[in-house]
PDB file of C-alpha atoms in Angstrom:
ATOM      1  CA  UNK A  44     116.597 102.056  74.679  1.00  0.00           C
ATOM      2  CA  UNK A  45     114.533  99.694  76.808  1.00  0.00           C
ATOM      3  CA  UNK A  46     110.864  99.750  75.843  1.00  0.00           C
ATOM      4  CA  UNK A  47     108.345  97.497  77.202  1.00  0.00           C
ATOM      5  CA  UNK A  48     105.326  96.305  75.330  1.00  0.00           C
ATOM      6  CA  UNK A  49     101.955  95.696  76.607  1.00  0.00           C
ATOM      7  CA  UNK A  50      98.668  95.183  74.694  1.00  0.00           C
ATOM      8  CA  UNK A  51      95.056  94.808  75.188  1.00  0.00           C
ATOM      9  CA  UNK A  52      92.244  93.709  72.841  1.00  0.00           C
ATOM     10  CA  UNK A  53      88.674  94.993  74.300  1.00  0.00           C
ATOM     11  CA  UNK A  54      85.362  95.298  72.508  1.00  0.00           C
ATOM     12  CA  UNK A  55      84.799  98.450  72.185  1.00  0.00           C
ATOM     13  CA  UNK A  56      85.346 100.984  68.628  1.00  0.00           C
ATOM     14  CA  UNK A  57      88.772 102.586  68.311  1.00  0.00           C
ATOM     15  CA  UNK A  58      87.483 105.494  68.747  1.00  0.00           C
ATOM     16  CA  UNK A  59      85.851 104.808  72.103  1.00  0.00           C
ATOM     17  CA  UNK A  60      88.763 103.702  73.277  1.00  0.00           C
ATOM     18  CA  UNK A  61      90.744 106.619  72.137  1.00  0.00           C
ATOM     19  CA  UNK A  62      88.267 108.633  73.804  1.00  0.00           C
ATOM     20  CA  UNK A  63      89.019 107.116  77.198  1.00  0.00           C
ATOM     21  CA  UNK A  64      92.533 107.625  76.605  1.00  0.00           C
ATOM     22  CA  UNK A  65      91.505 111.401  75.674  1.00  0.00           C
ATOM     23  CA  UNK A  66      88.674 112.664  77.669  1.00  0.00           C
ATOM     24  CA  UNK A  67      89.775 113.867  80.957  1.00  0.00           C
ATOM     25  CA  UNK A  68      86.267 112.735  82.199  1.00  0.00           C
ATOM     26  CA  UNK A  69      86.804 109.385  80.845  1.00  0.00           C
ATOM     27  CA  UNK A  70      90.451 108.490  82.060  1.00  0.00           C
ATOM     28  CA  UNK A  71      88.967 109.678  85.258  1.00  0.00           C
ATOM     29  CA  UNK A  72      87.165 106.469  85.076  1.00  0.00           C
ATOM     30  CA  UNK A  73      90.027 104.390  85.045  1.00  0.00           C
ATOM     31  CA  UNK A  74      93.490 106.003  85.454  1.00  0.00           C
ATOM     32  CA  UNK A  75      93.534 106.257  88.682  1.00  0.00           C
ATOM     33  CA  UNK A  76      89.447 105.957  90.775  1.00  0.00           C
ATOM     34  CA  UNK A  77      91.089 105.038  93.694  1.00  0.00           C
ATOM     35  CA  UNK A  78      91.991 108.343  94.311  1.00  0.00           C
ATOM     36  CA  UNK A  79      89.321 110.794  93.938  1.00  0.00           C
ATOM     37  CA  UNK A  80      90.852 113.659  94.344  1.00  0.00           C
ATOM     38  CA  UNK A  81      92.813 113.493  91.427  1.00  0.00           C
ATOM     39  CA  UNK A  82      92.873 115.752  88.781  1.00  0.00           C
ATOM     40  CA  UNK A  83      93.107 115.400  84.858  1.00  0.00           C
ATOM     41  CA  UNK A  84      94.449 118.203  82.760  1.00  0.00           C
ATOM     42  CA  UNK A  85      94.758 117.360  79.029  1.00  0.00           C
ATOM     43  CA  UNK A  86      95.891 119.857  76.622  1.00  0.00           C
ATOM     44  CA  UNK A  87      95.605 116.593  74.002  1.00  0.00           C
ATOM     45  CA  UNK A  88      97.430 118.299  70.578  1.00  0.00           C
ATOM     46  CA  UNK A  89     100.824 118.346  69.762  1.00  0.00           C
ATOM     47  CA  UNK A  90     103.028 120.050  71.736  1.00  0.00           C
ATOM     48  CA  UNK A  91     100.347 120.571  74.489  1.00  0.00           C
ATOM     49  CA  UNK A  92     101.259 119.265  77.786  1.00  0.00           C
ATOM     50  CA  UNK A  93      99.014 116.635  80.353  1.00  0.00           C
ATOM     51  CA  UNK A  94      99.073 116.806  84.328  1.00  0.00           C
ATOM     52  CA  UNK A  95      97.916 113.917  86.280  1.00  0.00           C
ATOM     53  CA  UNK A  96      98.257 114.063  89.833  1.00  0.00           C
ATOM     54  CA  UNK A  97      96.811 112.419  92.759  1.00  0.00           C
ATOM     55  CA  UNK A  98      97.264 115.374  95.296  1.00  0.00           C
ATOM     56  CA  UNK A  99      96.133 112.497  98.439  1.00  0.00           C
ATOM     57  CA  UNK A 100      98.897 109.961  97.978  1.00  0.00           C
ATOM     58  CA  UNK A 101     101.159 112.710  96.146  1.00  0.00           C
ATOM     59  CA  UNK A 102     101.859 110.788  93.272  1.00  0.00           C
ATOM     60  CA  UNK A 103     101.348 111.770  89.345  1.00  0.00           C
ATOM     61  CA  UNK A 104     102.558 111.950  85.860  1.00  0.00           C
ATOM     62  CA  UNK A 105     103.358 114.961  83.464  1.00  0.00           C
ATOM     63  CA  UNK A 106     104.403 115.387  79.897  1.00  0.00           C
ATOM     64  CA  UNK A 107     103.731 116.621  77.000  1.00  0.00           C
ATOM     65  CA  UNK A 108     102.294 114.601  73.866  1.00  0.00           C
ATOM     66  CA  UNK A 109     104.531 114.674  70.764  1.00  0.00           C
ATOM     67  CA  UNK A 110     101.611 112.878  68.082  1.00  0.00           C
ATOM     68  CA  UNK A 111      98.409 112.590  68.574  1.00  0.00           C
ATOM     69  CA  UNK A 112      96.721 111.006  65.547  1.00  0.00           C
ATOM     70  CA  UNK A 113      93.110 109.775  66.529  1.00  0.00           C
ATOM     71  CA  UNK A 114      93.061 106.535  64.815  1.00  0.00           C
ATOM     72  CA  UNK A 115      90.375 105.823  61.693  1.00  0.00           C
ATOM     73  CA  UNK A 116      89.691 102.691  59.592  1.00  0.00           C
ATOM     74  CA  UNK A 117      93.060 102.467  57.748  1.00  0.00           C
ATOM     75  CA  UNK A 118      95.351 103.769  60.434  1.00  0.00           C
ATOM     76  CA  UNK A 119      95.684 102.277  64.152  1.00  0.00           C
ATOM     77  CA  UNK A 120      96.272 106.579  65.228  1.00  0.00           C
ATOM     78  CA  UNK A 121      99.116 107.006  67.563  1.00  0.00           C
ATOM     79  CA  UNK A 122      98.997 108.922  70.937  1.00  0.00           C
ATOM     80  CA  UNK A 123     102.758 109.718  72.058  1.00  0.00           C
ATOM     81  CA  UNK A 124     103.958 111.590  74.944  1.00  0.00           C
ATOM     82  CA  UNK A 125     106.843 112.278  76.901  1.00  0.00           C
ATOM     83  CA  UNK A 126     106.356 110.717  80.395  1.00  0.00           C
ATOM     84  CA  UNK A 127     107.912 111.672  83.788  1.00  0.00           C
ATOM     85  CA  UNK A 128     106.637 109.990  87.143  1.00  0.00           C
ATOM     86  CA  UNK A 129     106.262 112.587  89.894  1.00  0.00           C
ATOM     87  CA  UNK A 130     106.448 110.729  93.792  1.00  0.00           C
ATOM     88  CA  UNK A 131     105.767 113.425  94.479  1.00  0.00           C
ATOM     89  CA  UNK A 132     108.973 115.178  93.052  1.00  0.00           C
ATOM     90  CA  UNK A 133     110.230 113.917  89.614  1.00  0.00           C
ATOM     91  CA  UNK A 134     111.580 110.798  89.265  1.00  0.00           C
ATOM     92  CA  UNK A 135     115.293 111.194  88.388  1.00  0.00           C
ATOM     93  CA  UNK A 136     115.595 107.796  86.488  1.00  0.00           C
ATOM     94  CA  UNK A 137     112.453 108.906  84.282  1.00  0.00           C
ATOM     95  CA  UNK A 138     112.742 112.427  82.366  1.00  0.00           C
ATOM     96  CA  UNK A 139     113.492 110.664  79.232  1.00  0.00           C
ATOM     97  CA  UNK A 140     110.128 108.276  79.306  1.00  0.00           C
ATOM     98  CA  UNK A 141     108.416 108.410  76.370  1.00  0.00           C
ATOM     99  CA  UNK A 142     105.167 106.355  76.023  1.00  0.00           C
ATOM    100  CA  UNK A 143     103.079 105.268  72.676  1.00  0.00           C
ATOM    101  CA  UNK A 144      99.548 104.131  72.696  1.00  0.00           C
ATOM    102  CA  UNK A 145      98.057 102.915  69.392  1.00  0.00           C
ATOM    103  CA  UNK A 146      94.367 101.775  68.598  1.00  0.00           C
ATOM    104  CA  UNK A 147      94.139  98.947  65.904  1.00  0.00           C
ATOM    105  CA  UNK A 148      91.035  97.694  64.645  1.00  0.00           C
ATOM    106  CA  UNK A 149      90.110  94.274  65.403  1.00  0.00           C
ATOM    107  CA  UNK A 150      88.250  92.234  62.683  1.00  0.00           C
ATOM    108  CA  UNK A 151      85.199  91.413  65.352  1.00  0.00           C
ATOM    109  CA  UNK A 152      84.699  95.442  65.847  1.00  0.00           C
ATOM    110  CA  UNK A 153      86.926  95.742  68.835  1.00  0.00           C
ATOM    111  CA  UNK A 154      90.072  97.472  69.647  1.00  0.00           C
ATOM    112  CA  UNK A 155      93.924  95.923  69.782  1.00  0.00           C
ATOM    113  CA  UNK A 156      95.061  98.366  72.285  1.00  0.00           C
ATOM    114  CA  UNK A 157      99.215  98.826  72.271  1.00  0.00           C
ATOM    115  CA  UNK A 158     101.073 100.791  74.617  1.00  0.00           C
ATOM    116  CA  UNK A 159     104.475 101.385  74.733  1.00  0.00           C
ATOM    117  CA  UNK A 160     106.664 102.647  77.108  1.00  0.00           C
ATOM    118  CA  UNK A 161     110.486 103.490  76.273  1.00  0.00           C
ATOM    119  CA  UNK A 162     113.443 104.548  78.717  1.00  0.00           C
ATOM    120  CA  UNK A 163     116.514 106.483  77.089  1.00  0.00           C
ATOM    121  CA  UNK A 164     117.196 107.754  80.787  1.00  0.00           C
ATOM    122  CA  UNK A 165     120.478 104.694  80.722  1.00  0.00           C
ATOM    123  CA  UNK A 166     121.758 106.065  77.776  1.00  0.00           C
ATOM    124  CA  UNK A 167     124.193 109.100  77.746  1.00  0.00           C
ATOM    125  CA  UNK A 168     124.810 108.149  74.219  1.00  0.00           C
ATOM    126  CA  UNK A 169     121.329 108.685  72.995  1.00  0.00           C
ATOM    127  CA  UNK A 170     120.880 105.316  71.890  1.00  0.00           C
ATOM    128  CA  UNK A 171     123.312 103.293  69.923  1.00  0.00           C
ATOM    129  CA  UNK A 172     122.564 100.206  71.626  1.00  0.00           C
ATOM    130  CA  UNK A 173     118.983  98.493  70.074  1.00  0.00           C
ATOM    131  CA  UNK A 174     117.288  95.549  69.688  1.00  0.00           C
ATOM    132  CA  UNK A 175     117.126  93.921  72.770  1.00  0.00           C
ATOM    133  CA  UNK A 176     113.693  95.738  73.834  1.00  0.00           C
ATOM    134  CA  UNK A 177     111.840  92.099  73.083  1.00  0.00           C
ATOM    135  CA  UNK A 178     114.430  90.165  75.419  1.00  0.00           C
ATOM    136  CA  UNK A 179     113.787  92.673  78.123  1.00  0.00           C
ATOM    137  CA  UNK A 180     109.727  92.095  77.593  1.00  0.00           C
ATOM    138  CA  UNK A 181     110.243  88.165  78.271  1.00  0.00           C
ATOM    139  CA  UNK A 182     112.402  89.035  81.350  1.00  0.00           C
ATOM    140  CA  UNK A 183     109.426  90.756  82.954  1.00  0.00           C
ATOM    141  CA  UNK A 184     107.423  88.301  81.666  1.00  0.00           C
ATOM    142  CA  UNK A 185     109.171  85.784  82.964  1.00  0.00           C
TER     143      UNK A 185
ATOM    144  CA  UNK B  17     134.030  98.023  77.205  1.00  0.00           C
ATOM    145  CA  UNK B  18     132.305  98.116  81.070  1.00  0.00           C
ATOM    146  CA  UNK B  19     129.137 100.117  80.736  1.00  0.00           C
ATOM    147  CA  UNK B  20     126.705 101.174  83.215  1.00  0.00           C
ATOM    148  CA  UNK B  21     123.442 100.442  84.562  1.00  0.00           C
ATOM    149  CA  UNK B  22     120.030  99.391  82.170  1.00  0.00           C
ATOM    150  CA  UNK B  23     121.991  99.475  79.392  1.00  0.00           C
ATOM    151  CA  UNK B  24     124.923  96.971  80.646  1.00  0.00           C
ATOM    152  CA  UNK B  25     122.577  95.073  81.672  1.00  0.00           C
ATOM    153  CA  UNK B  26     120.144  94.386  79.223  1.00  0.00           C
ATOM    154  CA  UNK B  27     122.240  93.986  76.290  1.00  0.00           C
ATOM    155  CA  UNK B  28     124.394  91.118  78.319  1.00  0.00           C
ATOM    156  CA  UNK B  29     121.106  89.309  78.929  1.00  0.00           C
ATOM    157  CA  UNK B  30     120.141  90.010  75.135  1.00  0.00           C
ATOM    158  CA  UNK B  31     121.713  86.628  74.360  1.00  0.00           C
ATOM    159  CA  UNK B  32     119.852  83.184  74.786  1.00  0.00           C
ATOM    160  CA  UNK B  33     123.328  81.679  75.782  1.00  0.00           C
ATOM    161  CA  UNK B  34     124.037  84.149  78.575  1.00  0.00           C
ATOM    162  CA  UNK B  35     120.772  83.848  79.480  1.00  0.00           C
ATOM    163  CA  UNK B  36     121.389  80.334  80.156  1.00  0.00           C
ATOM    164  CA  UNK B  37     124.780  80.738  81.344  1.00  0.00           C
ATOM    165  CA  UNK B  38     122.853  83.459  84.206  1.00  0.00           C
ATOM    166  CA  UNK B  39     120.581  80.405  84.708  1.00  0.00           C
ATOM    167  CA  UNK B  40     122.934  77.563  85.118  1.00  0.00           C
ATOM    168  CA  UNK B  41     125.124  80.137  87.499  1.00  0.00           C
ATOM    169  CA  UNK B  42     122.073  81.185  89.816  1.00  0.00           C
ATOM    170  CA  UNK B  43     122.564  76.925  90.864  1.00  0.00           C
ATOM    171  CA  UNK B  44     125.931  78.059  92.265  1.00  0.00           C
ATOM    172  CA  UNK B  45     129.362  78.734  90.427  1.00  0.00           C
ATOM    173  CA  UNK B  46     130.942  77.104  87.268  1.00  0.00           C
ATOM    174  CA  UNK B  47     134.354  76.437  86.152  1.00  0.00           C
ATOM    175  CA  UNK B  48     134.998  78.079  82.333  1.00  0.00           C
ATOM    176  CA  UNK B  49     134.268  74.820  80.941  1.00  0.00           C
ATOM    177  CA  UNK B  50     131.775  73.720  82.934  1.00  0.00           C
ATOM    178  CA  UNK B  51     129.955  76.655  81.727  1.00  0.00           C
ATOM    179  CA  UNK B  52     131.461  75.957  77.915  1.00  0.00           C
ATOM    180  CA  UNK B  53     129.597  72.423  78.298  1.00  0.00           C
ATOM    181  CA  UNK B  54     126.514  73.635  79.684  1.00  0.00           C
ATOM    182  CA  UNK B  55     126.140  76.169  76.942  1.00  0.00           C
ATOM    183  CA  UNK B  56     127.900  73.706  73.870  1.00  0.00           C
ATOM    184  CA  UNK B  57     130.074  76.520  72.877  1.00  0.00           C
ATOM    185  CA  UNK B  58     133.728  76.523  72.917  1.00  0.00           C
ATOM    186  CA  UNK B  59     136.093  77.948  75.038  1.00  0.00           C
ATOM    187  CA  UNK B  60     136.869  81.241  73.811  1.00  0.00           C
ATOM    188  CA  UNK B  61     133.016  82.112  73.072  1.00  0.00           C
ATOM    189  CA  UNK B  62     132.307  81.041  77.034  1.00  0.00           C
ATOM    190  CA  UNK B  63     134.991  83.784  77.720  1.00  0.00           C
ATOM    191  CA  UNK B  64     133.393  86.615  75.245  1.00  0.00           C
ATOM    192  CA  UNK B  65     130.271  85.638  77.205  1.00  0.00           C
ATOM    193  CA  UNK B  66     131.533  85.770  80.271  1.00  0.00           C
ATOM    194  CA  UNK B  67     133.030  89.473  79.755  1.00  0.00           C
ATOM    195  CA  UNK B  68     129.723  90.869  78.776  1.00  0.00           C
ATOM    196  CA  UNK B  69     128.423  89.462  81.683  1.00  0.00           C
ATOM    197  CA  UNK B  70     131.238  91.012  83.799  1.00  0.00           C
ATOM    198  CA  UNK B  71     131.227  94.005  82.134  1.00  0.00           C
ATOM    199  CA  UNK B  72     127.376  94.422  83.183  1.00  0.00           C
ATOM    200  CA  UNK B  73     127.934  93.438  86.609  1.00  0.00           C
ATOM    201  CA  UNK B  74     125.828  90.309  86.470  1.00  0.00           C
ATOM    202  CA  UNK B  75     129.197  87.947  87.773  1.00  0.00           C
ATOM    203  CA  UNK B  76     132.453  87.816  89.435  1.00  0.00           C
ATOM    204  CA  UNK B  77     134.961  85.774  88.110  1.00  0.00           C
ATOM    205  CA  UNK B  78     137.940  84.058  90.543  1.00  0.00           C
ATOM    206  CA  UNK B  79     140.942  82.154  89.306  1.00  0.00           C
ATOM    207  CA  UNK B  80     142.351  79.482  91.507  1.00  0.00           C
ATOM    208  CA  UNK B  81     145.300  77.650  90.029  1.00  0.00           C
ATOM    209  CA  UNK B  82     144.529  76.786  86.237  1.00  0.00           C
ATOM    210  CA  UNK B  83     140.358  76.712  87.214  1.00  0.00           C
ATOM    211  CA  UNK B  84     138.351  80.103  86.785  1.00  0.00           C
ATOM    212  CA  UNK B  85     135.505  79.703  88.861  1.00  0.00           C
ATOM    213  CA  UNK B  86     132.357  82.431  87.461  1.00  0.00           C
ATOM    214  CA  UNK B  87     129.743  83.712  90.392  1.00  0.00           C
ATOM    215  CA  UNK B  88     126.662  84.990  90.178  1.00  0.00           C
ATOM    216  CA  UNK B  89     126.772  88.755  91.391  1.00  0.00           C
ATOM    217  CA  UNK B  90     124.071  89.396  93.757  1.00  0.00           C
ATOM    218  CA  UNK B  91     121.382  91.749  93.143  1.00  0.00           C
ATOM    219  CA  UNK B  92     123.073  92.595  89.517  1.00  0.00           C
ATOM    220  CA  UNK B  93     119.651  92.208  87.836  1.00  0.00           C
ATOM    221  CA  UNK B  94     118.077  94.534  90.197  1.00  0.00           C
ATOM    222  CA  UNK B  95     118.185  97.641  88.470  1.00  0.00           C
ATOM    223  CA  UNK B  96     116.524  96.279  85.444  1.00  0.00           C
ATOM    224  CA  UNK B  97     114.007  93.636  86.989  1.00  0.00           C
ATOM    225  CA  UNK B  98     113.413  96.778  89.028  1.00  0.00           C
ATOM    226  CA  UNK B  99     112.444  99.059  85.899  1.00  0.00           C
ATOM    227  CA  UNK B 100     110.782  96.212  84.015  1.00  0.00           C
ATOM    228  CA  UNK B 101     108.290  95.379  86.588  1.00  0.00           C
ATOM    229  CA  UNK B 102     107.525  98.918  87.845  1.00  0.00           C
ATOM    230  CA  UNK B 103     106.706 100.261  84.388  1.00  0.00           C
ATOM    231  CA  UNK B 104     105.272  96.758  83.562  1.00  0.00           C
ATOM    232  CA  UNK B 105     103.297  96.264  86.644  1.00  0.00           C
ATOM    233  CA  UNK B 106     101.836  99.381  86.875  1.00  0.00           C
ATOM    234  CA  UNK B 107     100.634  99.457  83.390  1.00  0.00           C
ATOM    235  CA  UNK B 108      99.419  95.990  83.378  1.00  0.00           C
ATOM    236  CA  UNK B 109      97.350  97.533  86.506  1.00  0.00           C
ATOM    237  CA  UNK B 110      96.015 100.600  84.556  1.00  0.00           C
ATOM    238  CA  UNK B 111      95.572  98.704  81.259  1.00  0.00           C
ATOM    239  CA  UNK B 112      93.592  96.532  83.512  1.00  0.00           C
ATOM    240  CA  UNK B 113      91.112  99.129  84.508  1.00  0.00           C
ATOM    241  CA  UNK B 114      91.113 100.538  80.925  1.00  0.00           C
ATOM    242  CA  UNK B 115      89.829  97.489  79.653  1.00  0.00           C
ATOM    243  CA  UNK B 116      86.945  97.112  82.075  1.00  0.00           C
ATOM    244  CA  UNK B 117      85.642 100.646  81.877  1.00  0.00           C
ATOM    245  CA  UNK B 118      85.394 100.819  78.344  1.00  0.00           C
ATOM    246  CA  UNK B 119      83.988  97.343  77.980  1.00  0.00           C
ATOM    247  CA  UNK B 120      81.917  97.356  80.709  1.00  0.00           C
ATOM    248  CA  UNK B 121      78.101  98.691  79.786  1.00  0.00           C
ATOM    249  CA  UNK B 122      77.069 102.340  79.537  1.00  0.00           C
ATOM    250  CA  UNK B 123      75.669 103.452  83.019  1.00  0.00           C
ATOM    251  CA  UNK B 124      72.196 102.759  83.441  1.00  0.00           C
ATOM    252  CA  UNK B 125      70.225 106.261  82.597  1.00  0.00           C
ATOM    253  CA  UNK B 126      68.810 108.032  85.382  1.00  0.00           C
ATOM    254  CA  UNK B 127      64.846 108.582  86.096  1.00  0.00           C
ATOM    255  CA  UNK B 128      64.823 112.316  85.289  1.00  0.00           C
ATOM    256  CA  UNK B 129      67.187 111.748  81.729  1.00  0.00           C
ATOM    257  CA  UNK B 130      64.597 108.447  80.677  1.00  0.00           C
ATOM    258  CA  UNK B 131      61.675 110.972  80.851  1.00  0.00           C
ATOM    259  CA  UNK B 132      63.461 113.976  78.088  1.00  0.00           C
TER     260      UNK B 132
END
């Protein structure tokens, strides 16, 4: 399993910025406004599946979100979903993506923002090898 | 032993002393115990190392006489770097633009909405 970790800390509520993550109207803001043509379809409940595509430069993303827990004052919420790149046809090395996105309260009212994005695709055995996901992190880092 | 691809790879480089034995190799090849002194292990754990990082690819090992010489293998951390900074750049990009929109102010309200 190689996972990669990034985080962001902005001002605004949890649930704003589980909104953005949420509202198709909203992640049109900032997914991907370089490309206006592209269109947001969010079934956001589990088991219901999203569509992003940018028809223009044929590029997009598609899955289907396993959790989706809005987050509250005791509990960071957790939006999961399976992840496949499309370019424009599926990416063969992604169909086992899966990505996490958590919103944790910060103590000055903002938002520790945590996304997550994990690749099985390697891994015929379904993952016996673990544990390394941090050393990968400082590679890219590096 | 020998495994493939992402996997391989990122458990041999899981290891702070192949890590630096990748390191001291990308300089140019090292004798067994040049590497052994680099990394202040012993012989036999240089060689465990060094067969994790053949099994993944990541080096070539050539014996001449009683010397084994270990190579870096060109372009064996491409698959990986490759993954890692696609899936990292990209979101770092879109994380980016997350961050501004919902920090940046709500849109300044329009003539006709100030007057309802």
């Amino acid at each position: 399993m190689t996972t990669i970790t990034l985080t962001r800390t902005v001002q605004a509520t949890p649930e704003l910025a589980w909104r953005a993550w949420t509202d198709p109207v909203e992640l049109a803001q900032w997914w991907w406004p370089q490309w206006a043509d592209t269109s947001y379809e969010l079934d956001v409940r589990e088991g219901g599946d999203y569509r992003i595509f940018a028809a223009s430069v044929g590029l997009g993303v598609t899955g289907r979100y396993t959790q989706v827990r809005p987050p509250s004052a005791s509990d960071p919420g957790l939006l999961a979903m399976t992840w496949i790149w499309h370019d424009p046809e599926p990416v063969a090395l992604d169909p086992d993506d899966t990505v996490e996105v958590t919103f944790a309260p910060t103590t000055g009212g903002g938002t520790l923002v945590t996304v997550r994005h994990t690749s099985i695709a390697h891994e015929p055995d379904g993952g016996a090898e673990q544990g390394w996901s941090d050393c990968l992190d400082r590679l890219a880092l590096g | 032993m020998v495994k493939c691809g992402l996997d391989a790879t990122a458990q041999a480089i899981s290891s702070p002393a192949r890590r630096a034995a990748l390191e001291r190799l990308a300089e140019g090849p090292a004798s067994m115990s040049q590497l052994a002194d680099v990394l202040e292990v012993s012989l036999p754990a240089v060689d465990k190392h060094v067969n994790l990082l053949l099994g993944a690819g990541l080096v070539t090992k050539a014996k001449h006489g009683r010397v084994t010489t270990v190579s870096l293998r060109p372009g064996g951390l491409n698959e990986l770097a490759e993954w890692a900074l696609r899936t990292r750049l990209w979101w770092t990009g879109a994380l980016d633009r997350f961050a501004s929109h919902v920090d940046s102010p709500p849109e300044p309200l329009v003539p006709d909405q100030e007057q309802r």
